[in-house]
PDB file of C-alpha atoms in Angstrom:
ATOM      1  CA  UNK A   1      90.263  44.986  57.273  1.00 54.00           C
ATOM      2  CA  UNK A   2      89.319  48.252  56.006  1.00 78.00           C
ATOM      3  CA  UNK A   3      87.650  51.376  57.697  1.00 84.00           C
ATOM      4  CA  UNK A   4      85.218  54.247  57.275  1.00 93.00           C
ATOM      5  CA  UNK A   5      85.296  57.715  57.477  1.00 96.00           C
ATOM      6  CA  UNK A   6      82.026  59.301  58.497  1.00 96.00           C
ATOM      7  CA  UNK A   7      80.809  62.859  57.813  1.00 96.00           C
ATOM      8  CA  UNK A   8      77.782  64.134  59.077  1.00 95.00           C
ATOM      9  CA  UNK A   9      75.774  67.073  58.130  1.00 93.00           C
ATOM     10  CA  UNK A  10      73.291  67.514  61.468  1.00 90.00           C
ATOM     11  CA  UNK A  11      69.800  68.051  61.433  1.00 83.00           C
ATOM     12  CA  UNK A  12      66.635  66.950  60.203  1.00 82.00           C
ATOM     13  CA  UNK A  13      67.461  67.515  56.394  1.00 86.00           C
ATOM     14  CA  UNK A  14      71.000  66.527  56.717  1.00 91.00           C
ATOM     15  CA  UNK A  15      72.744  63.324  55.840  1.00 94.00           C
ATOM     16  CA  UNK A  16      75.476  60.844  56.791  1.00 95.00           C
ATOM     17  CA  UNK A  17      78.273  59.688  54.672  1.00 96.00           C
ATOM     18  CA  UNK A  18      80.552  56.862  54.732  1.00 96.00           C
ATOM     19  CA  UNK A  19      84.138  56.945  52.592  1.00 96.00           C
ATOM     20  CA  UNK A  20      86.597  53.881  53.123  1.00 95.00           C
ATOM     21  CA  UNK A  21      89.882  55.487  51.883  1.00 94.00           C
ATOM     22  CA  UNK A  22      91.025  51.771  51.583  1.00 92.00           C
ATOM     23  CA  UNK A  23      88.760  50.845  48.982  1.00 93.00           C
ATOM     24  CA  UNK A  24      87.892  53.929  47.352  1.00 93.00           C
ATOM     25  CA  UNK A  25      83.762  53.661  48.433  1.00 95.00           C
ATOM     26  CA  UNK A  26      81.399  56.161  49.198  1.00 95.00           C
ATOM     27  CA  UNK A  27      77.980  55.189  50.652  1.00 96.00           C
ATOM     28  CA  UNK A  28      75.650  58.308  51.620  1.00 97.00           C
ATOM     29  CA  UNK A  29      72.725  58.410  53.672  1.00 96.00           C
ATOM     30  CA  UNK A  30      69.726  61.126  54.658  1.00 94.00           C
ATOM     31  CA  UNK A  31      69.653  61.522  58.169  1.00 92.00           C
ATOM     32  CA  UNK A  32      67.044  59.055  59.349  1.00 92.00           C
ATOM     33  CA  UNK A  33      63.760  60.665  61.068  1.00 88.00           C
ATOM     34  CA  UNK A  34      60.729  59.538  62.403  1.00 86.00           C
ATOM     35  CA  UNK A  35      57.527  61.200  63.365  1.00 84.00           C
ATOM     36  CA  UNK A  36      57.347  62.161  67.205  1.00 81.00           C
ATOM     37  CA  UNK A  37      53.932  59.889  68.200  1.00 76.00           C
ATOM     38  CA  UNK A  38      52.282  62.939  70.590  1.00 71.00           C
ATOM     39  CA  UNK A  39      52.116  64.962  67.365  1.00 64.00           C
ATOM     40  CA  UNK A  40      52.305  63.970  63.983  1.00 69.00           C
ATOM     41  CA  UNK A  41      53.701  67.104  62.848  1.00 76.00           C
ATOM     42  CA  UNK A  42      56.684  67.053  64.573  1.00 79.00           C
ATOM     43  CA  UNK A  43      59.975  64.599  64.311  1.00 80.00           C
ATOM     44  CA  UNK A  44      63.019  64.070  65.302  1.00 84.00           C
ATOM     45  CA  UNK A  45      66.422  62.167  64.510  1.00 86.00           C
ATOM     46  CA  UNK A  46      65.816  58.827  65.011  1.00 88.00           C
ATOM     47  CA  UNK A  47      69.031  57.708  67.144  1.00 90.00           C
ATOM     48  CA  UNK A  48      68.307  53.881  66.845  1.00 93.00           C
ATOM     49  CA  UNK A  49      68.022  54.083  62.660  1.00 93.00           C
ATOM     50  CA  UNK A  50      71.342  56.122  62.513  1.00 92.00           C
ATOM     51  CA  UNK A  51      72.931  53.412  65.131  1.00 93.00           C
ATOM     52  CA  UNK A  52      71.404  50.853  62.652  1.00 93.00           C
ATOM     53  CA  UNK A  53      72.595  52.568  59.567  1.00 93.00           C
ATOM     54  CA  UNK A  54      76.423  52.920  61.117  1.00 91.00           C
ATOM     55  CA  UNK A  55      76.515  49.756  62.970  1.00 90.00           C
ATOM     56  CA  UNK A  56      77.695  47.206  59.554  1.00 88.00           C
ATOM     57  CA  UNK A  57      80.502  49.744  58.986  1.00 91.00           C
ATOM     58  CA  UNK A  58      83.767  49.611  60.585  1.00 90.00           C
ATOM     59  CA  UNK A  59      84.172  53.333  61.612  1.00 93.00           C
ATOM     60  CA  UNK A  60      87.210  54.791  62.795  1.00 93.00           C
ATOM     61  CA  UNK A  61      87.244  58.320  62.533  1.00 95.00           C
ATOM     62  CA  UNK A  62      84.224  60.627  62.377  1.00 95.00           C
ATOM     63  CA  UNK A  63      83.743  64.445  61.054  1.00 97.00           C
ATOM     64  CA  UNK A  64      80.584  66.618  62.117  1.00 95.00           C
ATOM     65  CA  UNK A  65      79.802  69.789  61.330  1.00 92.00           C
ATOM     66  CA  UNK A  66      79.901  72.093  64.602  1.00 88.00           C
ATOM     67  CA  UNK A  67      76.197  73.737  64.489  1.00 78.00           C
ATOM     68  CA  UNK A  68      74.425  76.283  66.587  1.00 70.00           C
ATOM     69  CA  UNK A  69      71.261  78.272  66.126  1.00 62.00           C
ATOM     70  CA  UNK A  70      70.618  80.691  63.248  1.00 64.00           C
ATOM     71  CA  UNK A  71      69.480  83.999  63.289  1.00 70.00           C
ATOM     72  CA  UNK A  72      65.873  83.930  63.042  1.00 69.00           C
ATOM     73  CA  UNK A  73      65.437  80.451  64.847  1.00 65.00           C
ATOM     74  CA  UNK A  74      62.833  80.265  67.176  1.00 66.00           C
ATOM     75  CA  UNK A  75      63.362  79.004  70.767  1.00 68.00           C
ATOM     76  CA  UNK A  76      61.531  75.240  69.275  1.00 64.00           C
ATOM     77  CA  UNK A  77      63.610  75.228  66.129  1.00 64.00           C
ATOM     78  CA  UNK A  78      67.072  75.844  67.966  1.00 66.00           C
ATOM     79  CA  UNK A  79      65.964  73.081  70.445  1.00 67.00           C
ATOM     80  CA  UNK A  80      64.768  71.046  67.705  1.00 71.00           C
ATOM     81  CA  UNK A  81      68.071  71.804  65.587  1.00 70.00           C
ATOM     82  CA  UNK A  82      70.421  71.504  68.853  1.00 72.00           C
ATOM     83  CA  UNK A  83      68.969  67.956  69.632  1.00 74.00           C
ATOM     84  CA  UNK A  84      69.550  66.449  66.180  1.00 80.00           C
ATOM     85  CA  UNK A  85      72.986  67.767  66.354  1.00 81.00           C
ATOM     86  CA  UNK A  86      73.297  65.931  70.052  1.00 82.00           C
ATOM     87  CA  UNK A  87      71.288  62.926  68.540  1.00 87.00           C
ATOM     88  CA  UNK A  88      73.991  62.347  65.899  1.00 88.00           C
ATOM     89  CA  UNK A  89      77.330  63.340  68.034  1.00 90.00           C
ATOM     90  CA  UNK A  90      75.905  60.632  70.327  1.00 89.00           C
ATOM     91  CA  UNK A  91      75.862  57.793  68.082  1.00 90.00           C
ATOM     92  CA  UNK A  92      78.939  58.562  66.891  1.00 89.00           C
ATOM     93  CA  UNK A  93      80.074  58.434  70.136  1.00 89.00           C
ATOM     94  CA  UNK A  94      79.196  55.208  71.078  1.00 89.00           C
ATOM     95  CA  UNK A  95      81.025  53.718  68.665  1.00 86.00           C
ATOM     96  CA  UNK A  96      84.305  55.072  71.135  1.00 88.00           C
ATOM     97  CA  UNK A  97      86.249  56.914  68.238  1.00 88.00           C
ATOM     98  CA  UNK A  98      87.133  60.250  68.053  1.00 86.00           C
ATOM     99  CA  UNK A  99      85.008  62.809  66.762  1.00 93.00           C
ATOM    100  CA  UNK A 100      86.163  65.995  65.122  1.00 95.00           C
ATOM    101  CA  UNK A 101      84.098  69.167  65.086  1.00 94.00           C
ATOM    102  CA  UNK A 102      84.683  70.855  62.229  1.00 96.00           C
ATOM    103  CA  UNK A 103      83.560  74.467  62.055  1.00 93.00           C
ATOM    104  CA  UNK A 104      81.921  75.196  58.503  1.00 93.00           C
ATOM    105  CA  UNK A 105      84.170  77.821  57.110  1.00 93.00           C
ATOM    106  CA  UNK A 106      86.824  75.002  58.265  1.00 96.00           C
ATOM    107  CA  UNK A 107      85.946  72.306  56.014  1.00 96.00           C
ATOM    108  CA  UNK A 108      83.960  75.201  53.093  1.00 96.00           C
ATOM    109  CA  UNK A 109      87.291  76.690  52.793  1.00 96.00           C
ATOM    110  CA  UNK A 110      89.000  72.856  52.181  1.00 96.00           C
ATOM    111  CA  UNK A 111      87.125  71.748  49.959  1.00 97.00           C
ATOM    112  CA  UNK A 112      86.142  75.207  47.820  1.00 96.00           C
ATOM    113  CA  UNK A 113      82.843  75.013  48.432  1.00 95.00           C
ATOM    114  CA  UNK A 114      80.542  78.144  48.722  1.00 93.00           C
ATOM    115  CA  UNK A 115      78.388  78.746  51.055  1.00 89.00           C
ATOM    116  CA  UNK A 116      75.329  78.846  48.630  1.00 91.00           C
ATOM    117  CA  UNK A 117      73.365  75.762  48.846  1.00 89.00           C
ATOM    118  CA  UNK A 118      72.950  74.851  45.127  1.00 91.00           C
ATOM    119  CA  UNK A 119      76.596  75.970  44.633  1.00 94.00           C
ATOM    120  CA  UNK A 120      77.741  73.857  47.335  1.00 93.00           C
ATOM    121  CA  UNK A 121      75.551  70.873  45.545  1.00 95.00           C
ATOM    122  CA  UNK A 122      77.480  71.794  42.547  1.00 96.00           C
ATOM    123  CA  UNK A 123      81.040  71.443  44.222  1.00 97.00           C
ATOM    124  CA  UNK A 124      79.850  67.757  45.643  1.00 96.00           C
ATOM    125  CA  UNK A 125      78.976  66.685  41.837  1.00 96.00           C
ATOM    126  CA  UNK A 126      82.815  67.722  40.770  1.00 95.00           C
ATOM    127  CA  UNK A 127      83.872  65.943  43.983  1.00 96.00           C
ATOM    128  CA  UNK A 128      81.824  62.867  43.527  1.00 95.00           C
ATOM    129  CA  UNK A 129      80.761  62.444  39.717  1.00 94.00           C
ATOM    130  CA  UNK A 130      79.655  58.891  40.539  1.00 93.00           C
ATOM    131  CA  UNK A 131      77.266  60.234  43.422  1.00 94.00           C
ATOM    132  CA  UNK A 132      75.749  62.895  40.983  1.00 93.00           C
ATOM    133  CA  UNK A 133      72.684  62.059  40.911  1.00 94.00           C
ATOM    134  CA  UNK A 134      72.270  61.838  44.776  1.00 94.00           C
ATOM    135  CA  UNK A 135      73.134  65.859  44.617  1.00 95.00           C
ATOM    136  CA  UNK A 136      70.450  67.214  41.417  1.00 92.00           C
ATOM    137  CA  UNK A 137      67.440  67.927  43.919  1.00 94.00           C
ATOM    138  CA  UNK A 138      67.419  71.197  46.374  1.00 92.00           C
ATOM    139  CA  UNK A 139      67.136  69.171  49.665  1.00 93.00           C
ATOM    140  CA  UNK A 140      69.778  67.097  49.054  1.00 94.00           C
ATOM    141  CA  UNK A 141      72.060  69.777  49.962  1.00 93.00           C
ATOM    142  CA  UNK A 142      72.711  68.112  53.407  1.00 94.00           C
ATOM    143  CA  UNK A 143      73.983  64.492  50.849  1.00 96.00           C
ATOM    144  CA  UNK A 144      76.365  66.810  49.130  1.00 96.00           C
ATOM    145  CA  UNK A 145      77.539  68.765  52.389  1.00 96.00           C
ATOM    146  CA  UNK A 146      78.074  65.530  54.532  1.00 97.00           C
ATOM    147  CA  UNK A 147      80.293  63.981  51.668  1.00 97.00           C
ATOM    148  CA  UNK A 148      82.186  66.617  52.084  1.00 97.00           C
ATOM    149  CA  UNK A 149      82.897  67.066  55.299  1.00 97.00           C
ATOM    150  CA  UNK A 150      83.631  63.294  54.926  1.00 97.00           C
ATOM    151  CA  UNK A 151      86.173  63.697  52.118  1.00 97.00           C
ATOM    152  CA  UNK A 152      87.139  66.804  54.475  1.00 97.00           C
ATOM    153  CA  UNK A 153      88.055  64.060  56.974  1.00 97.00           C
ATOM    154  CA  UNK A 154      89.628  61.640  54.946  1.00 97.00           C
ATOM    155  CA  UNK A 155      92.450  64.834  53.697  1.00 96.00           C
ATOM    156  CA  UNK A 156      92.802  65.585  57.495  1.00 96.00           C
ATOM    157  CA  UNK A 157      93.472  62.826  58.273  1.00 95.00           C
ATOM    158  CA  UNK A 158      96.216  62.493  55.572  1.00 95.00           C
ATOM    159  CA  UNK A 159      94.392  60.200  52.714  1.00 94.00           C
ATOM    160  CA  UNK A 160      94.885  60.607  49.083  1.00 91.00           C
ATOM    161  CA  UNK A 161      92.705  59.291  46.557  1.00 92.00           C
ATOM    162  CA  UNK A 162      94.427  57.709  43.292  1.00 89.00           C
ATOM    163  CA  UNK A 163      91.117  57.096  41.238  1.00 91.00           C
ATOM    164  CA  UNK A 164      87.873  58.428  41.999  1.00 90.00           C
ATOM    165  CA  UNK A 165      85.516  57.266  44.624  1.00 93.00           C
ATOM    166  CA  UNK A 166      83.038  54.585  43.585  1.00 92.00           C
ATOM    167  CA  UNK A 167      79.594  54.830  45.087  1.00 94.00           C
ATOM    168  CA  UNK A 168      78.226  52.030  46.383  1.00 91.00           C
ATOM    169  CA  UNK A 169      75.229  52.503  48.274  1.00 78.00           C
ATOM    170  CA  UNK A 170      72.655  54.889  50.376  1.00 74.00           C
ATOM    171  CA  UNK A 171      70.101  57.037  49.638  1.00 69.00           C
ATOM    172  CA  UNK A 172      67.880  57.336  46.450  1.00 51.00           C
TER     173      UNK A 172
END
């Protein structure tokens, strides 16, 4: 039976991808939110979606980007950013693998991607040609950053890919 290797960009605009190094797949997903029902302006991670959206796949070994607040955060928008991170780490968690925190110079420097947002899209496209189209908008930076940190994973971990990866499902 094969496995997956997840990667997971954190946050409310990030995403979650899923290589099996076995078959050569990629499936990529936005992180899953949903509105807070106090305030309709606010949201969240919702932890039961991502535990529905990882639950099919056989996951072994997960990769997350290690996160912390930003310069210019406010105290709600660190919470807010901290608590996604926690909200993902957890269901990962659960699934009783281990999970790597991966600093993002770490995996950046890996994989040659810049830190520039539409550069680092760029670097995803050459990485995954058949996922292009997942990468062409400017919030789908967190897509292209997860499958990295994925692909990241799968080098660490001591995979080599002899064709390229074939998508096969995810976000639109």
């Amino acid at each position: 039976m094969s496995f997956t290797v997840a990667g997971i960009d954190p946050g409310k605009t990030g995403a979650i991808t899923f290589i099996d190094p076995e078959e050569h797949t990629l499936e990529i997903f936005d992180m899953p939110v949903r509105q807070l029902k106090d305030d309709s302006k606010r949201s969240e991670v919702d932890a039961k979606a991502l535990f529905d959206i990882c639950d099919p796949r056989n996951i072994k070994h997960g990769f997350i980007e290690e996160v912390w607040s930003r310069t210019g955060d406010g105290n709600v928008g660190a919470f807010n950013f901290g608590d996604s991170y926690g909200t993902a780490k957890t269901v990962l968690l659960a699934y009783d693998i281990e999970l790597v925190r991966v600093l993002p110079n770490v995996w950046k420097k890996n994989m040659r991607a810049p830190r520039d947002k539409t550069l680092s899209r760029q670097r995803a496209v050459e990485l995954f040609p058949a996922a292009k189209d997942l990468f062409k908008r400017v919030k789908d930076d967190g897509r292209a950053e997860s499958a990295m940190i994925a692909l990241y994973g799968c080098f660490s971990l001591g995979f080599e890919f002899a064709r390229p990866l074939t998508l096969i499902g995810g976000s639109n």
